[in-house]
Amino acid sequence: FPSVRRTENFSDSQITTALATVKDYLVESSLNPDVLTGQVRRPVEQLLDPDQRGQFERSMSSPADDGLHAATGWLVRFDPAQVELADPQIRVQGTLSYAEDGAGTLEVVSDHTFTYALRPAEGPPKEDGASLFTVRRELHFRFDREDLRLHRLEVRTAHVQAGPQSCSAGAAGTLRPLLAGERADGRGPAVTDPYAPGRPAAALCGTLAPLGAPTPSGAPPQGPQDLQDPQALREFRPRP
């Protein structure tokens, strides 16, 4: 936690409660193995303000890359038929900050990078078959006094960068890692029509820096000279 000091309208204990609630949300939505594999979602949903639970449920049941209903904006989720955790220990680094946003509202911002060791779900485990997949989540949360009292929060925006993935991979429902030995396909992201009605797609795509390429877990990072085809990084702005 950052050092806690009361603001004009919120006490030390209220700020600590907000930070603890955000921590619980990050643990359940980014580290809980049952959430990561799509087996459960209740631990995440129960921390949300009731006004957001309908949107959350639609995002889980019918995910869409429309800036509002990407399941991967709310939580980290993989397809258990494709990948599984090779190591239950997930590396985490990041920060929390807070600020008062009006007399009755407290805002907390989290910015964390999670590194997962993954392997193919099919076939016997191989000693060198794990690879690293990185997800950076910058989330903005809002609390009113009722939220603080009931240990719940409202997700205001979610900015998620995840890779390596192919730009063409549809990842609104589940993240689609490129595992060790795999390379991004040559297709780009879905086309964008600025004249089309409706909400535009929220996903962007860029090139993942060489140090983020899918190396076996525990192997030294590859230098630029080792990569003939840099992998893809996919970026979302779900704005739940």
PDB file of C-alpha atoms in Angstrom, residues 35-141:
ATOM      1  CA  VAL A  35     -10.867 -17.338 -12.314  1.00  0.00           C
ATOM      2  CA  LEU A  36      -7.877 -17.521 -14.670  1.00  0.00           C
ATOM      3  CA  THR A  37      -9.219 -20.743 -16.183  1.00  0.00           C
ATOM      4  CA  GLY A  38     -12.817 -19.532 -16.422  1.00  0.00           C
ATOM      5  CA  GLN A  39     -14.196 -21.978 -13.859  1.00  0.00           C
ATOM      6  CA  VAL A  40     -15.619 -19.277 -11.575  1.00  0.00           C
ATOM      7  CA  ARG A  41     -16.315 -15.551 -11.705  1.00  0.00           C
ATOM      8  CA  ARG A  42     -18.302 -14.995  -8.523  1.00  0.00           C
ATOM      9  CA  PRO A  43     -15.248 -13.928  -6.451  1.00  0.00           C
ATOM     10  CA  VAL A  44     -14.805 -10.976  -8.837  1.00  0.00           C
ATOM     11  CA  GLU A  45     -18.472 -10.137  -9.308  1.00  0.00           C
ATOM     12  CA  GLN A  46     -19.234  -9.959  -5.590  1.00  0.00           C
ATOM     13  CA  LEU A  47     -16.747  -7.087  -5.211  1.00  0.00           C
ATOM     14  CA  LEU A  48     -18.531  -4.949  -7.832  1.00  0.00           C
ATOM     15  CA  ASP A  49     -21.143  -2.298  -7.204  1.00  0.00           C
ATOM     16  CA  PRO A  50     -24.557  -3.884  -7.981  1.00  0.00           C
ATOM     17  CA  ASP A  51     -25.132  -1.324 -10.749  1.00  0.00           C
ATOM     18  CA  GLN A  52     -22.228  -2.861 -12.713  1.00  0.00           C
ATOM     19  CA  ARG A  53     -23.079  -6.522 -12.276  1.00  0.00           C
ATOM     20  CA  GLY A  54     -25.426  -6.678 -15.265  1.00  0.00           C
ATOM     21  CA  GLN A  55     -22.704  -5.329 -17.539  1.00  0.00           C
ATOM     22  CA  PHE A  56     -20.216  -7.744 -15.986  1.00  0.00           C
ATOM     23  CA  GLU A  57     -22.517 -10.732 -16.593  1.00  0.00           C
ATOM     24  CA  ARG A  58     -23.060  -9.751 -20.225  1.00  0.00           C
ATOM     25  CA  SER A  59     -19.298  -9.382 -20.671  1.00  0.00           C
ATOM     26  CA  MET A  60     -18.774 -12.906 -19.337  1.00  0.00           C
ATOM     27  CA  SER A  61     -21.583 -14.570 -21.311  1.00  0.00           C
ATOM     28  CA  SER A  62     -21.322 -12.579 -24.579  1.00  0.00           C
ATOM     29  CA  PRO A  63     -17.922 -10.846 -24.660  1.00  0.00           C
ATOM     30  CA  ALA A  64     -17.412  -8.224 -27.353  1.00  0.00           C
ATOM     31  CA  ASP A  65     -14.584  -5.913 -28.351  1.00  0.00           C
ATOM     32  CA  ASP A  66     -16.812  -2.838 -28.153  1.00  0.00           C
ATOM     33  CA  GLY A  67     -15.157  -0.942 -25.322  1.00  0.00           C
ATOM     34  CA  LEU A  68     -17.849  -2.022 -22.854  1.00  0.00           C
ATOM     35  CA  HIS A  69     -18.189  -5.805 -22.826  1.00  0.00           C
ATOM     36  CA  ALA A  70     -14.711  -7.352 -23.040  1.00  0.00           C
ATOM     37  CA  ALA A  71     -14.441 -10.039 -20.367  1.00  0.00           C
ATOM     38  CA  THR A  72     -10.689  -9.453 -20.363  1.00  0.00           C
ATOM     39  CA  GLY A  73     -11.287  -5.872 -19.259  1.00  0.00           C
ATOM     40  CA  TRP A  74     -12.744  -7.109 -15.974  1.00  0.00           C
ATOM     41  CA  LEU A  75     -10.400 -10.035 -15.299  1.00  0.00           C
ATOM     42  CA  VAL A  76      -7.579 -12.165 -16.688  1.00  0.00           C
ATOM     43  CA  ARG A  77      -8.918 -15.306 -18.336  1.00  0.00           C
ATOM     44  CA  PHE A  78      -7.379 -18.046 -20.491  1.00  0.00           C
ATOM     45  CA  ASP A  79      -8.986 -20.839 -22.494  1.00  0.00           C
ATOM     46  CA  PRO A  80      -8.390 -23.981 -20.382  1.00  0.00           C
ATOM     47  CA  ALA A  81      -8.597 -26.124 -23.525  1.00  0.00           C
ATOM     48  CA  GLN A  82      -5.532 -24.332 -24.912  1.00  0.00           C
ATOM     49  CA  VAL A  83      -3.247 -23.392 -22.012  1.00  0.00           C
ATOM     50  CA  GLU A  84      -2.724 -24.090 -18.332  1.00  0.00           C
ATOM     51  CA  LEU A  85      -0.584 -22.635 -15.582  1.00  0.00           C
ATOM     52  CA  ALA A  86       2.856 -24.228 -15.518  1.00  0.00           C
ATOM     53  CA  ASP A  87       3.664 -22.550 -12.198  1.00  0.00           C
ATOM     54  CA  PRO A  88       1.124 -21.370  -9.591  1.00  0.00           C
ATOM     55  CA  GLN A  89       3.538 -18.611  -8.553  1.00  0.00           C
ATOM     56  CA  ILE A  90       2.634 -15.513 -10.602  1.00  0.00           C
ATOM     57  CA  ARG A  91       5.067 -12.603 -10.656  1.00  0.00           C
ATOM     58  CA  VAL A  92       3.507  -9.248  -9.774  1.00  0.00           C
ATOM     59  CA  GLN A  93       4.835  -5.720  -9.593  1.00  0.00           C
ATOM     60  CA  GLY A  94       2.980  -2.446  -9.541  1.00  0.00           C
ATOM     61  CA  THR A  95       1.591   0.506  -7.644  1.00  0.00           C
ATOM     62  CA  LEU A  96      -1.575   1.841  -6.044  1.00  0.00           C
ATOM     63  CA  SER A  97      -2.502   5.505  -5.687  1.00  0.00           C
ATOM     64  CA  TYR A  98      -5.568   7.376  -4.473  1.00  0.00           C
ATOM     65  CA  ALA A  99      -7.127  10.819  -4.674  1.00  0.00           C
ATOM     66  CA  GLU A 100     -10.330  12.470  -3.584  1.00  0.00           C
ATOM     67  CA  ASP A 101     -12.694  13.167  -6.472  1.00  0.00           C
ATOM     68  CA  GLY A 102     -15.261  15.470  -4.952  1.00  0.00           C
ATOM     69  CA  ALA A 103     -16.689  15.517  -1.456  1.00  0.00           C
ATOM     70  CA  GLY A 104     -18.338  12.108  -1.697  1.00  0.00           C
ATOM     71  CA  THR A 105     -16.053  10.137  -4.005  1.00  0.00           C
ATOM     72  CA  LEU A 106     -12.651   8.507  -3.656  1.00  0.00           C
ATOM     73  CA  GLU A 107     -10.682   7.275  -6.690  1.00  0.00           C
ATOM     74  CA  VAL A 108      -8.017   4.565  -6.594  1.00  0.00           C
ATOM     75  CA  VAL A 109      -5.721   3.783  -9.539  1.00  0.00           C
ATOM     76  CA  SER A 110      -3.866   0.474  -9.805  1.00  0.00           C
ATOM     77  CA  ASP A 111      -1.083  -0.191 -12.317  1.00  0.00           C
ATOM     78  CA  HIS A 112       0.306  -3.733 -12.149  1.00  0.00           C
ATOM     79  CA  THR A 113       2.171  -6.125 -14.415  1.00  0.00           C
ATOM     80  CA  PHE A 114       1.516  -9.851 -14.032  1.00  0.00           C
ATOM     81  CA  THR A 115       3.770 -12.519 -15.541  1.00  0.00           C
ATOM     82  CA  TYR A 116       2.319 -16.010 -15.988  1.00  0.00           C
ATOM     83  CA  ALA A 117       4.225 -19.220 -16.773  1.00  0.00           C
ATOM     84  CA  LEU A 118       2.005 -21.154 -19.196  1.00  0.00           C
ATOM     85  CA  ARG A 119       2.182 -24.421 -21.113  1.00  0.00           C
ATOM     86  CA  PRO A 120      -0.059 -26.190 -23.636  1.00  0.00           C
ATOM     87  CA  ALA A 121      -3.095 -27.832 -22.064  1.00  0.00           C
ATOM     88  CA  GLU A 122      -2.818 -30.920 -24.254  1.00  0.00           C
ATOM     89  CA  GLY A 123      -0.140 -33.585 -24.036  1.00  0.00           C
ATOM     90  CA  PRO A 124       2.186 -34.547 -21.184  1.00  0.00           C
ATOM     91  CA  PRO A 125       4.035 -31.675 -19.471  1.00  0.00           C
ATOM     92  CA  LYS A 126       7.531 -31.060 -20.828  1.00  0.00           C
ATOM     93  CA  GLU A 127      10.395 -29.905 -18.668  1.00  0.00           C
ATOM     94  CA  ASP A 128      11.105 -26.962 -20.999  1.00  0.00           C
ATOM     95  CA  GLY A 129       7.556 -26.546 -22.297  1.00  0.00           C
ATOM     96  CA  ALA A 130       6.561 -23.474 -20.259  1.00  0.00           C
ATOM     97  CA  SER A 131       6.682 -19.923 -21.587  1.00  0.00           C
ATOM     98  CA  LEU A 132       6.024 -16.496 -20.112  1.00  0.00           C
ATOM     99  CA  PHE A 133       2.992 -14.331 -20.834  1.00  0.00           C
ATOM    100  CA  THR A 134       2.720 -10.771 -19.548  1.00  0.00           C
ATOM    101  CA  VAL A 135      -0.397  -8.763 -18.734  1.00  0.00           C
ATOM    102  CA  ARG A 136      -0.316  -5.136 -17.646  1.00  0.00           C
ATOM    103  CA  ARG A 137      -3.545  -3.827 -16.119  1.00  0.00           C
ATOM    104  CA  GLU A 138      -4.137  -0.166 -15.329  1.00  0.00           C
ATOM    105  CA  LEU A 139      -7.497   0.099 -13.588  1.00  0.00           C
ATOM    106  CA  HIS A 140      -9.373   3.111 -12.242  1.00  0.00           C
ATOM    107  CA  PHE A 141     -11.818   2.491  -9.390  1.00  0.00           C
TER     108      PHE A 141
END
